[in-house]
XYZ file of N, CA and C in Angstrom:
645
model
N 0.934 -1.200 0.111
C -0.050 0.412 0.161
C 0.891 1.546 0.081
N 0.429 2.568 -0.692
C 1.325 3.106 -1.251
C 0.554 4.438 0.208
N 1.572 4.825 0.926
C 1.258 5.980 1.399
C 0.864 5.376 3.144
N 1.207 4.609 3.607
C 0.740 3.340 4.734
C 0.582 4.591 5.980
N -0.732 4.320 7.377
C -1.170 4.987 8.526
C -0.847 4.173 9.271
N 0.644 4.309 10.083
C 0.919 3.286 10.688
C 0.887 4.049 12.279
N 0.769 3.135 13.454
C 1.061 3.337 14.629
C 2.418 2.943 15.315
N 3.243 3.541 16.080
C 4.387 2.227 16.984
C 3.715 3.346 18.299
N 3.702 2.005 19.218
C 3.506 1.769 20.304
C 4.862 1.106 21.311
N 5.625 1.413 22.510
C 5.973 1.311 23.317
C 6.255 2.521 24.722
N 7.301 1.401 25.647
C 7.780 2.094 26.563
C 8.707 3.303 26.689
N 8.763 4.222 26.864
C 9.690 4.669 26.987
C 11.344 3.858 26.801
N 11.928 3.693 25.705
C 13.493 3.259 26.486
C 13.913 1.962 24.646
N 11.912 2.272 24.446
C 11.708 1.029 23.803
C 12.226 0.560 22.184
N 12.545 1.933 21.258
C 13.088 2.207 20.432
C 12.227 2.861 19.551
N 11.481 3.372 19.988
C 9.897 3.693 18.546
C 10.815 4.935 17.680
N 11.435 5.672 18.724
C 12.208 6.841 17.373
C 13.100 6.340 16.475
N 14.094 5.501 17.002
C 15.033 4.335 15.804
C 14.347 4.767 15.062
N 13.553 3.445 14.896
C 12.426 2.790 14.152
C 11.377 3.285 13.170
N 10.814 4.492 13.600
C 10.380 5.342 12.958
C 10.654 5.554 12.016
N 11.969 6.294 12.335
C 12.822 7.001 11.382
C 13.553 6.358 10.816
N 13.449 4.769 10.888
C 13.717 4.362 9.320
C 12.221 3.903 8.526
N 11.470 3.821 9.427
C 9.967 3.103 8.593
C 9.700 4.678 8.093
N 10.508 5.377 8.417
C 9.800 7.344 7.585
C 10.570 6.998 6.647
N 11.816 6.732 5.919
C 12.643 6.719 5.332
C 12.133 5.334 4.658
N 12.303 3.900 4.818
C 11.956 3.267 3.849
C 10.892 3.500 3.153
N 9.407 3.783 3.939
C 8.401 4.294 3.219
C 7.848 5.507 2.587
N 8.692 6.580 2.885
C 8.371 7.546 2.462
C 7.467 7.977 2.979
N 7.241 8.151 4.341
C 6.100 8.447 5.367
C 6.474 9.490 6.317
N 6.055 10.698 6.948
C 6.276 11.362 7.771
C 5.855 10.944 8.738
N 7.445 10.847 10.029
C 7.576 10.540 11.281
C 6.749 11.859 12.285
N 5.451 11.482 12.564
C 5.489 12.296 12.912
C 4.591 12.565 14.823
N 5.624 12.916 15.654
C 5.215 13.039 17.454
C 4.813 14.304 17.787
N 4.268 13.602 18.959
C 3.592 15.414 19.855
C 4.616 16.151 19.539
N 6.020 15.843 19.938
C 6.364 16.907 19.936
C 6.708 17.666 19.442
N 7.084 17.275 17.841
C 7.132 17.786 16.965
C 6.410 18.847 15.974
N 5.318 18.499 16.244
C 3.665 18.720 15.776
C 3.277 20.088 16.548
N 4.121 19.901 18.087
C 3.518 21.425 18.601
C 4.440 21.887 18.242
N 5.823 21.920 18.085
C 7.014 22.598 17.982
C 6.780 23.320 16.371
N 5.620 22.479 15.986
C 5.604 23.008 14.223
C 3.859 23.598 14.335
N 3.412 23.912 14.570
C 2.236 24.638 15.007
C 2.235 25.022 16.504
N 2.898 25.818 17.107
C 2.758 26.461 17.988
C 2.491 27.755 18.594
N 2.312 28.283 16.966
C 1.366 29.582 16.967
C 0.173 29.256 16.160
N -0.723 28.144 16.251
C -1.508 27.817 15.990
C -3.061 28.605 17.083
N -4.064 28.842 16.582
C -4.479 30.129 16.673
C -5.944 28.742 17.565
N -5.986 29.039 18.957
C -6.674 27.984 19.422
C -7.327 29.131 20.477
N -8.123 30.091 20.192
C -9.182 30.819 20.823
C -9.914 30.637 21.441
N -10.390 29.604 19.535
C -11.990 29.290 20.097
C -12.415 28.116 20.962
N -10.835 27.749 21.635
C -11.426 26.507 22.510
C -11.684 26.979 23.768
N -11.563 28.326 24.313
C -12.113 28.522 25.714
C -11.078 27.654 26.988
N -10.052 28.294 26.215
C -8.541 27.421 27.081
C -8.028 28.660 27.661
N -7.208 28.826 28.436
C -6.384 29.844 28.657
C -5.942 30.680 28.380
N -5.164 29.845 27.131
C -4.014 30.511 26.312
C -4.419 30.238 25.392
N -4.147 31.698 23.794
C -4.828 31.050 22.660
C -3.653 30.745 21.958
N -2.349 29.907 22.189
C -1.380 29.547 20.661
C -0.933 28.731 22.104
N -0.536 27.108 21.320
C 0.085 26.601 22.016
C 1.083 26.876 22.852
N 2.242 27.940 21.995
C 3.751 28.644 22.048
C 3.452 28.944 23.771
N 2.076 29.978 24.283
C 1.948 30.663 25.343
C 2.129 29.419 26.172
N 1.210 28.478 26.313
C 1.002 26.871 27.302
C 2.549 27.071 27.439
N 3.393 26.461 26.329
C 5.392 26.342 26.219
C 6.140 27.187 27.259
N 6.151 28.453 26.657
C 6.650 29.313 27.522
C 5.996 29.511 28.421
N 5.203 29.785 29.337
C 4.723 29.386 30.557
C 5.172 28.351 31.696
N 5.766 27.266 30.468
C 5.756 25.896 31.161
C 4.867 24.591 31.646
N 3.363 25.094 31.648
C 2.454 24.694 31.768
C 2.299 23.706 30.415
N 1.200 21.903 31.100
C 1.276 21.152 29.910
C 0.079 21.643 29.224
N 0.143 21.522 27.425
C -0.066 21.808 27.096
C -1.692 20.778 26.605
N -2.895 21.638 26.932
C -3.794 20.560 27.337
C -4.017 19.756 26.378
N -5.059 18.244 26.748
C -4.924 17.313 25.875
C -5.828 17.887 24.536
N -6.698 18.673 24.456
C -8.117 18.929 23.361
C -7.214 19.699 22.318
N -5.797 20.192 23.031
C -5.280 21.288 22.244
C -4.312 20.342 21.174
N -3.923 19.343 21.878
C -3.095 18.253 21.558
C -3.356 17.298 20.423
N -5.134 17.185 20.836
C -5.403 16.550 19.653
C -5.481 17.292 18.702
N -5.880 18.548 18.723
C -6.710 19.124 17.741
C -4.798 19.737 16.768
N -3.598 19.559 17.141
C -2.277 19.828 16.203
C -2.540 18.257 15.465
N -2.380 17.326 16.562
C -2.308 15.609 16.046
C -2.742 15.573 14.652
N -4.378 15.961 15.068
C -4.983 15.845 13.596
C -4.720 16.607 12.755
N -4.724 17.858 12.940
C -3.457 18.849 11.838
C -2.966 18.149 10.995
N -1.260 18.085 12.110
C -0.387 16.810 10.899
C -0.575 15.707 10.466
N -1.661 15.049 11.066
C -1.951 13.883 10.109
C -2.694 14.417 9.036
N -3.534 14.624 9.113
C -4.292 15.739 7.894
C -3.590 15.625 6.467
N -2.263 16.834 6.860
C -1.567 16.912 6.460
C -0.617 16.404 5.648
N -0.515 15.188 5.923
C 1.041 14.623 5.806
C 0.446 13.047 4.514
N 0.976 12.762 3.838
C 0.289 11.571 2.672
C 1.581 10.906 3.166
N 0.313 9.388 4.223
C 1.057 8.103 5.371
C 2.002 9.068 6.108
N 1.976 8.280 7.374
C 3.166 8.424 8.566
C 2.822 7.964 9.139
N 3.846 7.708 10.069
C 4.051 6.695 11.758
C 3.871 7.692 12.467
N 3.490 7.386 13.399
C 2.645 8.365 14.419
C 3.483 7.466 15.961
N 4.323 8.380 16.770
C 4.918 7.712 17.548
C 4.769 9.026 19.065
N 4.256 8.306 19.753
C 4.400 9.590 20.901
C 3.357 10.009 21.756
N 1.725 9.249 20.629
C 0.530 9.017 20.454
C -0.548 8.613 20.178
N -1.524 8.178 20.713
C -1.973 8.629 22.181
C -1.247 7.718 23.009
N -1.370 8.786 24.373
C -0.775 8.414 25.354
C -1.890 7.571 26.369
N -3.011 7.688 26.413
C -3.965 7.154 26.986
C -5.129 7.166 26.107
N -6.405 6.408 27.153
C -7.486 5.478 26.372
C -8.131 6.612 25.813
N -8.628 8.903 26.211
C -9.249 9.195 25.648
C -8.241 9.348 24.096
N -7.230 9.780 24.381
C -6.947 10.536 23.185
C -6.993 9.084 22.002
N -6.604 7.767 22.468
C -7.089 6.756 21.110
C -8.270 6.495 20.599
N -9.449 7.514 21.515
C -10.920 7.882 20.898
C -10.896 8.454 20.000
N -9.976 9.497 20.441
C -9.913 10.725 19.595
C -9.420 10.335 18.179
N -8.806 9.662 17.746
C -7.334 9.432 16.901
C -8.486 8.450 16.536
N -9.249 7.247 16.956
C -10.191 6.632 15.830
C -11.134 7.898 14.962
N -11.584 8.726 15.700
C -11.989 9.573 14.687
C -11.035 10.755 14.033
N -10.083 10.969 13.679
C -9.052 11.060 13.023
C -8.579 10.735 11.530
N -8.643 9.416 11.542
C -7.592 8.807 10.813
C -8.254 7.073 10.495
N -7.891 6.386 9.949
C -7.732 4.749 9.975
C -6.102 4.373 9.555
N -6.101 3.222 10.904
C -4.613 2.617 10.840
C -4.458 1.646 10.482
N -3.285 1.446 9.199
C -3.507 0.329 8.658
C -2.621 -0.779 8.866
N -1.536 -0.218 10.444
C -0.607 -1.010 10.782
C -0.298 -0.891 12.360
N -0.140 -1.160 13.940
C -0.163 -0.519 15.722
C 0.554 -1.797 15.428
N 2.165 -0.978 15.461
C 3.058 -2.009 16.352
C 3.434 -1.701 17.392
N 3.662 -2.306 18.280
C 3.764 -2.309 19.359
C 4.913 -3.058 19.757
N 6.170 -2.751 20.621
C 7.807 -2.455 20.985
C 7.817 -2.758 22.608
N 7.302 -4.348 22.548
C 7.889 -5.012 23.575
C 9.104 -5.242 24.435
N 9.377 -4.659 25.669
C 10.571 -4.807 26.407
C 10.353 -4.647 28.226
N 10.809 -5.616 28.500
C 10.667 -5.926 29.832
C 11.395 -4.429 30.709
N 10.473 -4.687 32.007
C 11.293 -3.302 32.878
C 12.486 -2.950 32.982
N 13.016 -4.371 33.639
C 14.265 -4.092 34.313
C 15.238 -3.604 32.333
N 15.747 -4.508 31.465
C 15.469 -3.791 30.495
C 15.966 -2.639 30.196
N 14.503 -2.082 30.815
C 14.017 -0.238 29.966
C 15.167 0.285 30.449
N 14.753 0.117 32.311
C 15.507 0.926 33.335
C 17.225 0.832 32.985
N 18.014 -0.406 32.393
C 19.179 -0.595 32.053
C 20.103 0.629 30.771
N 18.489 0.818 29.775
C 18.496 1.053 28.798
C 18.746 3.032 28.836
N 17.641 3.361 29.798
C 17.391 4.460 29.810
C 18.641 5.415 30.836
N 18.842 4.262 31.974
C 19.399 4.739 32.932
C 21.475 5.148 32.585
N 21.589 4.438 30.949
C 22.304 4.382 30.312
C 23.031 5.223 29.513
N 21.752 5.772 29.244
C 22.028 6.692 27.921
C 22.306 8.004 28.098
N 23.483 8.495 27.080
C 24.211 9.668 27.234
C 23.862 10.559 26.165
N 23.428 11.553 26.287
C 23.094 12.274 25.151
C 24.309 13.271 24.515
N 24.674 13.511 23.214
C 25.226 14.601 23.490
C 24.540 16.368 23.765
N 24.777 17.272 24.617
C 24.731 18.207 24.787
C 24.317 19.562 23.825
N 25.170 18.944 23.017
C 25.214 20.439 21.054
C 24.231 19.643 20.301
N 24.605 18.321 19.861
C 23.851 17.719 18.784
C 22.044 16.894 19.040
N 22.409 16.272 20.188
C 21.496 15.578 20.426
C 21.473 14.606 20.114
N 22.605 13.932 19.641
C 22.354 12.556 19.321
C 23.061 11.562 20.360
N 22.468 10.662 20.629
C 22.425 9.245 21.720
C 23.245 8.494 21.153
N 23.514 7.855 22.825
C 25.021 7.047 22.951
C 24.337 6.359 24.140
N 25.141 4.969 24.471
C 25.073 4.454 25.703
C 25.953 4.083 26.016
N 25.767 3.733 27.319
C 27.306 3.538 28.116
C 27.683 2.142 28.112
N 26.882 1.299 27.466
C 27.040 -0.307 27.509
C 27.016 -0.659 25.662
N 25.953 -0.281 25.180
C 25.420 -0.465 23.862
C 25.887 0.373 22.882
N 26.414 1.334 23.378
C 26.650 2.192 21.754
C 27.445 3.051 22.385
N 28.863 3.067 22.645
C 29.962 3.847 23.432
C 30.291 4.586 22.214
N 30.925 5.911 22.564
C 31.584 6.814 21.337
C 32.840 6.486 21.102
N 33.172 6.825 20.444
C 35.191 6.780 20.174
C 35.985 6.924 21.442
N 35.278 8.290 21.724
C 35.905 8.851 22.562
C 35.400 8.715 23.999
N 35.477 8.327 24.674
C 34.862 8.656 25.881
C 34.102 9.436 26.920
N 32.617 10.038 26.135
C 32.184 10.981 26.611
C 32.429 12.407 25.604
N 32.714 12.089 24.317
C 32.599 13.110 23.448
C 32.045 12.661 22.235
N 30.977 13.644 21.597
C 29.690 12.737 21.034
C 30.979 12.713 19.285
N 30.475 11.434 18.888
C 31.654 11.488 17.218
C 31.107 12.096 16.529
N 29.753 12.833 16.162
C 29.115 13.863 15.197
C 29.852 15.312 15.332
N 29.564 15.902 16.880
C 29.960 16.985 16.767
C 31.045 17.317 17.158
N 31.490 16.631 18.645
C 32.443 17.150 19.550
C 32.100 17.215 20.653
N 30.661 17.423 20.384
C 30.040 17.667 21.795
C 30.173 16.897 22.851
N 29.943 17.354 24.192
C 29.378 16.706 25.536
C 28.705 16.140 25.769
N 29.041 14.449 26.191
C 27.952 13.390 26.347
C 27.312 13.203 27.883
N 25.950 13.777 27.845
C 25.651 14.266 29.305
C 24.200 13.075 29.986
N 24.107 13.092 30.263
C 22.695 11.958 31.195
C 21.449 12.838 31.595
N 20.814 12.915 30.845
C 19.627 14.084 31.058
C 19.142 13.966 32.091
N 18.312 14.972 33.005
C 17.786 15.010 34.032
C 17.005 13.589 34.969
N 16.314 13.395 33.472
C 15.159 12.148 33.695
C 15.482 11.367 33.336
N 16.762 10.635 33.130
C 16.991 9.710 32.584
C 17.685 8.632 34.529
N 18.118 9.350 35.617
C 18.266 9.212 36.757
C 17.529 7.693 36.974
N 17.657 7.110 37.503
C 17.020 5.478 37.894
C 15.437 6.341 38.557
N 15.318 7.283 39.416
C 14.584 7.165 40.303
C 13.359 7.925 38.939
N 13.400 8.818 38.348
C 13.446 8.832 36.967
C 12.630 8.090 36.100
N 13.331 7.609 36.087
C 12.974 6.252 34.941
C 12.033 6.044 35.469
N 11.962 4.915 36.888
C 11.033 4.249 37.106
C 10.194 4.758 37.314
N 9.826 6.290 37.545
C 7.989 7.073 37.519
C 7.817 7.439 35.898
N 8.609 7.254 35.514
C 7.978 7.491 33.935
C 7.635 6.139 33.350
N 8.293 5.238 34.041
C 7.475 3.859 33.146
C 6.309 3.202 34.018
N 6.566 3.719 35.970
C 5.463 3.488 36.301
C 3.829 4.512 35.417
N 4.238 5.417 35.277
C 3.345 6.485 34.005
C 2.881 6.028 32.630
N 3.676 5.136 32.096
C 3.378 4.537 31.355
C 2.486 3.536 31.563
N 2.492 2.689 32.149
C 1.946 1.008 32.823
C 0.401 1.866 33.281
N 0.458 2.479 33.657
C -0.951 3.259 34.444
C -1.634 3.840 33.034
N -0.839 4.598 32.416
C -1.620 5.352 30.788
C -1.858 4.930 29.934
N -0.609 4.078 29.323
C -0.827 3.668 27.786
C -0.526 2.149 27.776
N -0.274 1.672 28.735
C -0.335 0.046 28.692
C -2.302 -0.577 28.338
N -3.014 0.514 28.837
C -4.648 0.688 28.848
C -4.856 0.847 26.568
N -3.761 1.139 26.473
C -4.112 2.177 24.798
C -3.259 1.022 24.330
N -2.480 0.167 24.641
C -1.601 -1.436 23.849
C -3.026 -2.213 23.585
N -3.056 -2.513 24.858
C -4.869 -3.664 25.354
C -5.717 -3.290 24.242
N -6.021 -2.213 24.226
C -7.244 -1.329 23.485
C -7.465 -1.604 21.900
N -5.405 -1.270 21.022
C -5.417 -1.986 19.744
C -5.055 -3.695 19.646
N -5.203 -4.233 20.859
C -5.124 -5.783 19.862
C -5.617 -6.081 19.854
N -6.901 -5.876 19.462
C -8.276 -6.586 18.667
C -7.956 -5.529 17.105
N -7.313 -4.871 17.557
C -7.152 -4.014 15.439
C -6.543 -5.271 14.765
N -6.625 -5.411 13.415
C -6.858 -5.727 12.582
C -5.375 -6.003 12.259
N -4.441 -4.790 12.663
C -3.087 -4.545 12.048
C -1.969 -4.882 12.803
N -2.846 -5.331 14.166
C -1.570 -4.833 15.321
C -0.824 -6.171 15.479
N 0.137 -5.841 15.860
C 1.424 -6.653 15.597
C 2.035 -6.573 16.992
N 3.002 -7.369 17.384
C 3.468 -7.471 19.028
C 5.131 -7.725 18.065
N 6.290 -6.594 18.628
C 7.609 -6.966 17.983
C 8.259 -6.665 19.616
N 8.584 -8.404 19.456
C 10.196 -7.926 20.726
C 11.084 -7.548 20.385
N 10.732 -6.382 21.555
C 12.236 -4.955 21.201
C 13.400 -5.344 21.944
N 13.493 -6.544 22.332
C 14.813 -6.854 23.181
C 15.470 -7.422 22.235
N 14.954 -7.598 21.556
C 16.175 -8.043 19.891
C 17.652 -6.418 19.274
N 18.336 -7.366 18.381
C 18.909 -5.847 18.221
C 18.237 -5.142 17.124
N 18.226 -3.948 17.229
C 18.055 -3.067 16.219
C 17.234 -3.799 14.570
N 18.611 -4.359 14.383
C 18.241 -5.235 13.280
C 17.356 -5.844 13.046
N 17.333 -6.902 14.073
C 16.349 -8.006 13.945
C 14.777 -7.065 14.514
N 14.675 -6.075 15.094
C 13.294 -5.399 15.381
C 12.442 -4.964 14.133
N 13.768 -4.337 13.323
C 13.535 -3.723 12.019
C 13.141 -4.585 11.161
N 13.782 -5.638 11.346
C 13.143 -7.071 10.041
C 12.177 -7.313 10.466
N 11.513 -7.258 11.837
C 10.402 -8.043 12.257
C 9.515 -6.693 11.784
N 9.599 -5.241 11.693
C 8.624 -4.448 11.645
C 8.610 -4.492 10.008
N 9.304 -4.652 9.141
C 9.684 -4.405 7.944
C 8.337 -5.479 7.475
N 8.426 -6.700 7.765
C 7.804 -7.820 7.547
C 5.735 -7.399 7.848
N 6.246 -6.499 9.213
C 4.840 -6.621 9.719
C 4.253 -5.364 8.652
N 4.391 -4.947 8.249
C 3.717 -3.826 7.340
C 3.930 -4.110 6.031
N 4.691 -5.167 5.180
C 4.477 -5.016 3.639
C 3.688 -6.004 4.117
N 3.422 -7.209 5.338
C 2.674 -7.856 4.611
C 0.694 -7.116 5.158
N 0.624 -5.972 5.896
C -0.831 -6.072 6.866
C -1.390 -4.417 5.877
N -0.076 -3.853 5.082
C -0.356 -2.356 4.481
C -0.217 -2.612 2.555
């Protein structure tokens, strides 16, 4: 199928971003994330929504969470303007899943399964370039020179939310809010569970086979 509509689900650290980028390149579709969609539409006029602020930018600059209804409208706009997409990071809860059903039809729903123990190891060991944002890992993906980014020479840091306490809290939030979303999609004709503890290339092979078969 040309221009497939794909959704990728999974906990923080499961590899959604990496695999979504490969999907976007291989199938020529847009990689839509809530963060990117918000940044691209931060000056969208939401004055008709009876919200505190009139643009997403105002929420972001105030350090406040953007309300669900605004996020829903922005995702809807991003999907409608895309010739095929892989949606990553949305829906995060059942209310958003119901909104998504009104926005579009999905061809394939990919769910990356990774154990909690593995996720903690991945996330607490992650290091990010403070300049260009390139990702590394203290065990699985080390830079050529310790603490230095291969791409730009920037300093590698541990993000504040990648310490063990924060990671476990993020996983608790995921299990409470987003695991029910995955269960919601298990009856979807295009639902495929993928073993996310394989190597990235093995995960990609399973994803490619699932998309080619169902889309």
